[in-house]
């Protein structure tokens, strides 16, 4: 696998980072995950806008104008032209020697980009998944796609141990989002999801779902769902770049929509599929 690091395209074994990199020492960095459909980047500008917002939020400056070109070269070097790829971009504030909280002066950020082949597996999207609820242990800037991911890593691991595919998180009794997905519910033909703000990441797939709802005249309510009201909803699904629109058929011990993906969920999934086919 060839990766890109600080100006070089290298076999992954040769890619090296300083142990003084602030990404390693402080999780002082941001990242982005993009994918291709039909070999073409999907919603690239939306992802770059979000990356810029994340960088601005942590006062990190980096010129993103060459990223697209680098991604295309990586796809070529890794012979992924005929496959679908997942692209990971990470930018940190560079190195601080000696270790110090203070921002370093005249230090270049570290940039790392890798591409991997996507092994398509439709099972979860067709059959739906079981998820669990856990307390949201994260900080109050979940809108920043920060590499500081320990709370969601731990929550995701707890879900895995319990045989679930995702954990959805609640703060003060309100559902925010999943560990790496946005969360949606439906009832009375209306779609519900948490509002944008400091408590969720503004997912690109979330944005597309809301666009599709508008096109299909499906009413949207961007309000927090109360954890203790989950049982009053008819359908649930989670969204992300990798999971697309994945139906939820069980939350903790609550079986939903008769253990089947819900109708509205499948309509949206179908419409989403059309966008990816024509990408
Ligand atoms: N995760 N919420 C969180 C906390 C996320 O980490 C993600 C994405 C999303 C969905 O965003 P999008 O639809 O733009 O992928 C919501 C990425 C894929 C990851 O960390 O791998």
mmCIF file of C-alpha atoms and ligand atoms in Angstrom:
data_model
loop_
_atom_site.group_PDB
_atom_site.id
_atom_site.type_symbol
_atom_site.label_atom_id
_atom_site.label_comp_id
_atom_site.label_asym_id
_atom_site.label_seq_id
_atom_site.Cartn_x
_atom_site.Cartn_y
_atom_site.Cartn_z
ATOM 1 C CA UNK A 1 0.000 0.000 0.000
ATOM 2 C CA UNK A 2 1.309 3.434 -0.958
ATOM 3 C CA UNK A 3 0.424 6.272 1.414
ATOM 4 C CA UNK A 4 1.031 10.011 1.323
ATOM 5 C CA UNK A 5 2.862 11.665 4.185
ATOM 6 C CA UNK A 6 4.226 15.217 4.307
ATOM 7 C CA UNK A 7 4.910 15.509 0.581
ATOM 8 C CA UNK A 8 6.045 11.923 -0.105
ATOM 9 C CA UNK A 9 4.310 8.912 -1.609
ATOM 10 C CA UNK A 10 5.768 5.912 0.238
ATOM 11 C CA UNK A 11 5.085 2.221 0.909
ATOM 12 C CA UNK A 12 3.175 2.194 4.217
ATOM 13 C CA UNK A 13 6.109 0.445 5.964
ATOM 14 C CA UNK A 14 8.351 3.420 5.168
ATOM 15 C CA UNK A 15 5.955 6.127 6.371
ATOM 16 C CA UNK A 16 7.392 7.533 9.597
ATOM 17 C CA UNK A 17 6.182 10.103 12.130
ATOM 18 C CA UNK A 18 8.008 11.895 14.927
ATOM 19 C CA UNK A 19 6.973 10.741 18.423
ATOM 20 C CA UNK A 20 6.752 14.493 19.115
ATOM 21 C CA UNK A 21 3.960 14.871 16.601
ATOM 22 C CA UNK A 22 1.127 16.674 18.360
ATOM 23 C CA UNK A 23 -1.393 14.299 16.832
ATOM 24 C CA UNK A 24 0.329 11.516 18.790
ATOM 25 C CA UNK A 25 0.980 13.529 21.974
ATOM 26 C CA UNK A 26 -2.218 15.612 22.258
ATOM 27 C CA UNK A 27 -4.643 14.295 19.605
ATOM 28 C CA UNK A 28 -4.085 17.818 18.251
ATOM 29 C CA UNK A 29 -5.453 17.222 14.781
ATOM 30 C CA UNK A 30 -8.483 16.653 12.600
ATOM 31 C CA UNK A 31 -9.452 14.121 9.970
ATOM 32 C CA UNK A 32 -11.874 13.374 7.171
ATOM 33 C CA UNK A 33 -13.192 10.181 5.559
ATOM 34 C CA UNK A 34 -14.389 10.208 1.955
ATOM 35 C CA UNK A 35 -15.313 7.419 -0.449
ATOM 36 C CA UNK A 36 -15.685 6.853 -4.157
ATOM 37 C CA UNK A 37 -18.575 5.460 -6.167
ATOM 38 C CA UNK A 38 -17.821 4.375 -9.721
ATOM 39 C CA UNK A 39 -14.230 5.369 -9.008
ATOM 40 C CA UNK A 40 -15.248 9.018 -8.483
ATOM 41 C CA UNK A 41 -15.076 10.950 -5.212
ATOM 42 C CA UNK A 42 -18.525 11.320 -3.642
ATOM 43 C CA UNK A 43 -19.505 14.725 -2.210
ATOM 44 C CA UNK A 44 -15.857 15.819 -2.204
ATOM 45 C CA UNK A 45 -16.615 19.535 -1.703
ATOM 46 C CA UNK A 46 -18.883 18.814 1.273
ATOM 47 C CA UNK A 47 -16.107 16.818 2.915
ATOM 48 C CA UNK A 48 -13.533 19.530 2.196
ATOM 49 C CA UNK A 49 -15.857 22.210 3.598
ATOM 50 C CA UNK A 50 -16.203 20.186 6.785
ATOM 51 C CA UNK A 51 -12.429 19.632 6.965
ATOM 52 C CA UNK A 52 -11.914 23.404 6.604
ATOM 53 C CA UNK A 53 -14.450 24.019 9.379
ATOM 54 C CA UNK A 54 -12.699 21.481 11.634
ATOM 55 C CA UNK A 55 -9.321 23.110 10.921
ATOM 56 C CA UNK A 56 -10.671 26.620 11.552
ATOM 57 C CA UNK A 57 -12.182 25.448 14.838
ATOM 58 C CA UNK A 58 -8.795 24.295 16.127
ATOM 59 C CA UNK A 59 -6.907 27.217 14.487
ATOM 60 C CA UNK A 60 -4.924 24.960 12.172
ATOM 61 C CA UNK A 61 -3.870 26.346 8.817
ATOM 62 C CA UNK A 62 -3.164 24.149 5.806
ATOM 63 C CA UNK A 63 -3.686 24.714 2.084
ATOM 64 C CA UNK A 64 -6.082 22.000 0.906
ATOM 65 C CA UNK A 65 -5.885 22.844 -2.803
ATOM 66 C CA UNK A 66 -3.576 19.924 -3.686
ATOM 67 C CA UNK A 67 -5.519 17.234 -1.787
ATOM 68 C CA UNK A 68 -7.693 16.121 -4.695
ATOM 69 C CA UNK A 69 -4.658 15.585 -6.890
ATOM 70 C CA UNK A 70 -2.880 13.621 -4.158
ATOM 71 C CA UNK A 71 -5.938 11.384 -3.698
ATOM 72 C CA UNK A 72 -6.077 10.667 -7.445
ATOM 73 C CA UNK A 73 -2.391 9.761 -7.460
ATOM 74 C CA UNK A 74 -2.860 7.458 -4.454
ATOM 75 C CA UNK A 75 -5.769 5.716 -6.183
ATOM 76 C CA UNK A 76 -3.560 5.185 -9.228
ATOM 77 C CA UNK A 77 -0.474 4.005 -7.284
ATOM 78 C CA UNK A 78 -2.612 1.525 -5.350
ATOM 79 C CA UNK A 79 -4.352 0.214 -8.499
ATOM 80 C CA UNK A 80 -7.736 1.148 -7.086
ATOM 81 C CA UNK A 81 -9.037 2.724 -10.312
ATOM 82 C CA UNK A 82 -11.323 -0.246 -10.953
ATOM 83 C CA UNK A 83 -12.473 -0.556 -7.325
ATOM 84 C CA UNK A 84 -14.174 1.637 -4.779
ATOM 85 C CA UNK A 85 -11.876 3.339 -2.307
ATOM 86 C CA UNK A 86 -12.129 4.799 1.158
ATOM 87 C CA UNK A 87 -9.894 7.809 1.651
ATOM 88 C CA UNK A 88 -8.581 8.829 5.059
ATOM 89 C CA UNK A 89 -7.070 12.308 5.513
ATOM 90 C CA UNK A 90 -5.461 13.389 8.788
ATOM 91 C CA UNK A 91 -3.867 16.769 9.505
ATOM 92 C CA UNK A 92 -2.140 17.520 12.801
ATOM 93 C CA UNK A 93 -0.448 20.639 14.149
ATOM 94 C CA UNK A 94 3.005 19.151 13.503
ATOM 95 C CA UNK A 95 5.732 18.567 16.068
ATOM 96 C CA UNK A 96 6.518 20.231 19.411
ATOM 97 C CA UNK A 97 9.981 19.498 20.794
ATOM 98 C CA UNK A 98 10.126 19.560 23.769
ATOM 99 C CA UNK A 99 6.514 18.567 24.429
ATOM 100 C CA UNK A 100 4.527 21.671 25.273
ATOM 101 C CA UNK A 101 0.831 22.570 25.189
ATOM 102 C CA UNK A 102 1.692 25.876 23.547
ATOM 103 C CA UNK A 103 1.166 26.007 19.753
ATOM 104 C CA UNK A 104 4.561 25.644 18.033
ATOM 105 C CA UNK A 105 5.814 28.586 15.965
ATOM 106 C CA UNK A 106 6.726 28.198 12.275
ATOM 107 C CA UNK A 107 6.117 24.445 12.254
ATOM 108 C CA UNK A 108 4.474 22.776 9.284
ATOM 109 C CA UNK A 109 1.371 20.668 9.945
ATOM 110 C CA UNK A 110 1.661 16.906 9.424
ATOM 111 C CA UNK A 111 -0.500 15.506 6.661
ATOM 112 C CA UNK A 112 -1.241 11.849 6.135
ATOM 113 C CA UNK A 113 -3.542 10.398 3.460
ATOM 114 C CA UNK A 114 -4.263 6.728 2.809
ATOM 115 C CA UNK A 115 -6.621 4.888 0.487
ATOM 116 C CA UNK A 116 -8.047 1.421 1.024
ATOM 117 C CA UNK A 117 -10.256 -0.740 -1.104
ATOM 118 C CA UNK A 118 -13.873 -0.991 0.036
ATOM 119 C CA UNK A 119 -15.101 -4.558 0.347
ATOM 120 C CA UNK A 120 -18.801 -4.049 -0.308
ATOM 121 C CA UNK A 121 -21.036 -6.025 2.041
ATOM 122 C CA UNK A 122 -24.754 -5.363 1.842
ATOM 123 C CA UNK A 123 -25.901 -7.594 4.696
ATOM 124 C CA UNK A 124 -26.274 -4.881 7.356
ATOM 125 C CA UNK A 125 -27.946 -2.498 4.926
ATOM 126 C CA UNK A 126 -30.423 -5.139 3.778
ATOM 127 C CA UNK A 127 -31.201 -6.842 7.084
ATOM 128 C CA UNK A 128 -30.597 -4.061 9.591
ATOM 129 C CA UNK A 129 -28.451 -4.040 12.721
ATOM 130 C CA UNK A 130 -28.758 -4.219 16.496
ATOM 131 C CA UNK A 131 -27.434 -1.269 18.460
ATOM 132 C CA UNK A 132 -27.109 -0.337 22.130
ATOM 133 C CA UNK A 133 -27.479 2.945 24.023
ATOM 134 C CA UNK A 134 -24.617 4.350 26.088
ATOM 135 C CA UNK A 135 -23.910 7.598 27.854
ATOM 136 C CA UNK A 136 -22.153 10.163 25.638
ATOM 137 C CA UNK A 137 -18.786 10.675 27.338
ATOM 138 C CA UNK A 138 -17.388 13.119 24.762
ATOM 139 C CA UNK A 139 -16.443 16.779 25.044
ATOM 140 C CA UNK A 140 -18.658 19.709 24.010
ATOM 141 C CA UNK A 141 -17.198 20.211 20.504
ATOM 142 C CA UNK A 142 -18.427 17.061 18.768
ATOM 143 C CA UNK A 143 -18.945 19.193 15.640
ATOM 144 C CA UNK A 144 -15.159 19.125 15.118
ATOM 145 C CA UNK A 145 -13.937 15.968 13.380
ATOM 146 C CA UNK A 146 -11.087 15.681 15.861
ATOM 147 C CA UNK A 147 -8.729 12.682 16.029
ATOM 148 C CA UNK A 148 -9.428 12.562 19.772
ATOM 149 C CA UNK A 149 -11.689 9.513 19.520
ATOM 150 C CA UNK A 150 -11.144 7.544 22.730
ATOM 151 C CA UNK A 151 -14.703 7.948 24.112
ATOM 152 C CA UNK A 152 -16.247 6.657 20.888
ATOM 153 C CA UNK A 153 -13.613 3.928 20.524
ATOM 154 C CA UNK A 154 -14.497 2.658 24.027
ATOM 155 C CA UNK A 155 -18.242 2.896 23.370
ATOM 156 C CA UNK A 156 -17.899 1.102 20.049
ATOM 157 C CA UNK A 157 -15.915 -1.653 21.733
ATOM 158 C CA UNK A 158 -18.642 -2.055 24.354
ATOM 159 C CA UNK A 159 -21.199 -2.418 21.553
ATOM 160 C CA UNK A 160 -19.028 -5.038 19.829
ATOM 161 C CA UNK A 161 -18.650 -7.011 23.069
ATOM 162 C CA UNK A 162 -22.447 -7.058 23.413
ATOM 163 C CA UNK A 163 -22.872 -8.334 19.850
ATOM 164 C CA UNK A 164 -24.205 -4.970 18.601
ATOM 165 C CA UNK A 165 -22.961 -3.098 15.510
ATOM 166 C CA UNK A 166 -23.092 0.425 16.897
ATOM 167 C CA UNK A 167 -23.749 2.347 20.099
ATOM 168 C CA UNK A 168 -25.932 5.427 20.074
ATOM 169 C CA UNK A 169 -25.025 7.968 22.689
ATOM 170 C CA UNK A 170 -27.193 9.999 25.049
ATOM 171 C CA UNK A 171 -26.415 13.164 26.979
ATOM 172 C CA UNK A 172 -28.828 14.299 29.712
ATOM 173 C CA UNK A 173 -31.370 11.782 28.446
ATOM 174 C CA UNK A 174 -31.211 13.011 24.819
ATOM 175 C CA UNK A 175 -29.829 10.930 21.939
ATOM 176 C CA UNK A 176 -26.997 12.759 20.184
ATOM 177 C CA UNK A 177 -25.582 10.350 17.569
ATOM 178 C CA UNK A 178 -23.730 7.074 17.133
ATOM 179 C CA UNK A 179 -20.010 6.477 17.793
ATOM 180 C CA UNK A 180 -19.316 6.978 14.088
ATOM 181 C CA UNK A 181 -22.771 7.548 12.629
ATOM 182 C CA UNK A 182 -25.694 9.957 12.812
ATOM 183 C CA UNK A 183 -28.950 8.609 14.218
ATOM 184 C CA UNK A 184 -32.444 8.949 12.766
ATOM 185 C CA UNK A 185 -35.922 7.888 13.867
ATOM 186 C CA UNK A 186 -39.280 7.969 12.106
ATOM 187 C CA UNK A 187 -42.904 8.071 13.145
ATOM 188 C CA UNK A 188 -46.136 9.290 11.551
ATOM 189 C CA UNK A 189 -44.270 9.633 8.205
ATOM 190 C CA UNK A 190 -41.878 12.190 9.753
ATOM 191 C CA UNK A 191 -38.091 11.857 10.075
ATOM 192 C CA UNK A 192 -36.419 12.909 13.334
ATOM 193 C CA UNK A 193 -32.727 13.571 13.946
ATOM 194 C CA UNK A 194 -30.651 15.612 16.389
ATOM 195 C CA UNK A 195 -30.042 19.245 15.347
ATOM 196 C CA UNK A 196 -26.659 20.454 14.151
ATOM 197 C CA UNK A 197 -24.589 22.054 16.900
ATOM 198 C CA UNK A 198 -21.822 21.233 19.334
ATOM 199 C CA UNK A 199 -23.256 17.844 20.307
ATOM 200 C CA UNK A 200 -23.075 16.065 16.950
ATOM 201 C CA UNK A 201 -20.876 15.837 13.905
ATOM 202 C CA UNK A 202 -22.651 17.309 10.877
ATOM 203 C CA UNK A 203 -22.573 14.155 8.785
ATOM 204 C CA UNK A 204 -22.419 14.470 5.020
ATOM 205 C CA UNK A 205 -24.718 11.441 4.733
ATOM 206 C CA UNK A 206 -27.058 13.132 7.241
ATOM 207 C CA UNK A 207 -27.117 16.179 4.965
ATOM 208 C CA UNK A 208 -27.957 13.995 1.949
ATOM 209 C CA UNK A 209 -30.779 12.261 3.862
ATOM 210 C CA UNK A 210 -32.286 15.655 4.702
ATOM 211 C CA UNK A 211 -31.968 16.719 1.050
ATOM 212 C CA UNK A 212 -33.739 13.507 -0.024
ATOM 213 C CA UNK A 213 -36.517 14.081 2.528
ATOM 214 C CA UNK A 214 -37.048 17.558 1.091
ATOM 215 C CA UNK A 215 -37.224 16.200 -2.441
ATOM 216 C CA UNK A 216 -39.656 13.461 -1.392
ATOM 217 C CA UNK A 217 -41.799 15.816 0.724
ATOM 218 C CA UNK A 218 -41.054 13.834 3.865
ATOM 219 C CA UNK A 219 -41.358 16.186 6.865
ATOM 220 C CA UNK A 220 -38.190 16.540 8.974
ATOM 221 C CA UNK A 221 -37.948 17.388 12.627
ATOM 222 C CA UNK A 222 -34.435 18.331 13.725
ATOM 223 C CA UNK A 223 -34.896 17.867 17.448
ATOM 224 C CA UNK A 224 -33.255 15.620 20.024
ATOM 225 C CA UNK A 225 -34.950 12.292 20.580
ATOM 226 C CA UNK A 226 -35.450 11.455 24.233
ATOM 227 C CA UNK A 227 -33.904 8.124 25.186
ATOM 228 C CA UNK A 228 -36.967 7.160 27.219
ATOM 229 C CA UNK A 229 -39.241 7.897 24.223
ATOM 230 C CA UNK A 230 -37.423 5.588 21.791
ATOM 231 C CA UNK A 231 -40.209 3.036 22.069
ATOM 232 C CA UNK A 232 -42.724 5.530 20.667
ATOM 233 C CA UNK A 233 -40.970 5.589 17.249
ATOM 234 C CA UNK A 234 -41.664 3.214 14.370
ATOM 235 C CA UNK A 235 -38.316 3.095 12.546
ATOM 236 C CA UNK A 236 -34.662 3.860 13.126
ATOM 237 C CA UNK A 237 -31.555 4.066 11.010
ATOM 238 C CA UNK A 238 -27.957 5.254 11.221
ATOM 239 C CA UNK A 239 -25.940 7.004 8.515
ATOM 240 C CA UNK A 240 -22.305 7.498 7.608
ATOM 241 C CA UNK A 241 -19.954 7.513 4.647
ATOM 242 C CA UNK A 242 -19.180 3.833 5.188
ATOM 243 C CA UNK A 243 -22.551 2.606 6.510
ATOM 244 C CA UNK A 244 -24.623 4.751 4.081
ATOM 245 C CA UNK A 245 -28.221 4.328 5.346
ATOM 246 C CA UNK A 246 -28.291 1.281 7.627
ATOM 247 C CA UNK A 247 -31.604 0.245 9.217
ATOM 248 C CA UNK A 248 -31.724 -0.458 12.950
ATOM 249 C CA UNK A 249 -33.891 -3.397 13.982
ATOM 250 C CA UNK A 250 -33.059 -3.598 17.684
ATOM 251 C CA UNK A 251 -32.040 -1.037 20.325
ATOM 252 C CA UNK A 252 -30.936 -2.635 23.617
ATOM 253 C CA UNK A 253 -33.833 -5.044 24.296
ATOM 254 C CA UNK A 254 -36.336 -3.090 22.163
ATOM 255 C CA UNK A 255 -37.219 -4.830 18.892
ATOM 256 C CA UNK A 256 -38.281 -2.292 16.263
ATOM 257 C CA UNK A 257 -40.429 -2.442 13.112
ATOM 258 C CA UNK A 258 -41.015 -6.165 13.611
ATOM 259 C CA UNK A 259 -37.283 -6.931 13.390
ATOM 260 C CA UNK A 260 -37.326 -5.662 9.789
ATOM 261 C CA UNK A 261 -35.945 -2.515 8.165
ATOM 262 C CA UNK A 262 -38.688 0.153 8.189
ATOM 263 C CA UNK A 263 -40.523 1.305 5.058
ATOM 264 C CA UNK A 264 -39.402 4.932 5.099
ATOM 265 C CA UNK A 265 -35.839 3.794 5.789
ATOM 266 C CA UNK A 266 -35.893 1.596 2.696
ATOM 267 C CA UNK A 267 -37.364 4.376 0.526
ATOM 268 C CA UNK A 268 -34.515 6.670 1.578
ATOM 269 C CA UNK A 269 -31.950 3.903 1.125
ATOM 270 C CA UNK A 270 -33.243 3.305 -2.387
ATOM 271 C CA UNK A 271 -33.045 7.014 -3.267
ATOM 272 C CA UNK A 272 -29.550 7.222 -1.798
ATOM 273 C CA UNK A 273 -28.575 4.257 -3.983
ATOM 274 C CA UNK A 274 -29.672 6.212 -7.077
ATOM 275 C CA UNK A 275 -27.296 9.051 -6.154
ATOM 276 C CA UNK A 276 -24.376 6.659 -5.818
ATOM 277 C CA UNK A 277 -25.146 4.894 -9.110
ATOM 278 C CA UNK A 278 -25.129 8.199 -10.986
ATOM 279 C CA UNK A 279 -22.083 9.611 -9.155
HETATM 280 N N1 LIG B 1 -17.401 8.759 10.875
HETATM 281 N N2 LIG B 1 -20.946 11.100 13.608
HETATM 282 C C1 LIG B 1 -19.694 10.745 13.941
HETATM 283 C C2 LIG B 1 -19.271 10.867 15.373
HETATM 284 C C3 LIG B 1 -18.812 10.256 12.958
HETATM 285 O O1 LIG B 1 -17.549 9.922 13.286
HETATM 286 C C4 LIG B 1 -19.267 10.136 11.616
HETATM 287 C C5 LIG B 1 -18.374 9.662 10.517
HETATM 288 C C6 LIG B 1 -20.593 10.513 11.327
HETATM 289 C C7 LIG B 1 -21.158 10.428 9.932
HETATM 290 O O2 LIG B 1 -20.585 11.393 9.083
HETATM 291 P P1 LIG B 1 -20.508 11.179 7.498
HETATM 292 O O3 LIG B 1 -21.887 10.871 7.041
HETATM 293 O O4 LIG B 1 -20.000 12.464 6.992
HETATM 294 O O5 LIG B 1 -19.565 10.012 7.248
HETATM 295 C C8 LIG B 1 -21.401 11.004 12.346
HETATM 296 C C9 LIG B 1 -16.364 8.398 9.918
HETATM 297 C C10 LIG B 1 -16.883 7.707 8.710
HETATM 298 C C11 LIG B 1 -15.293 7.614 10.637
HETATM 299 O O6 LIG B 1 -14.872 8.075 11.680
HETATM 300 O O7 LIG B 1 -14.865 6.594 10.140
#
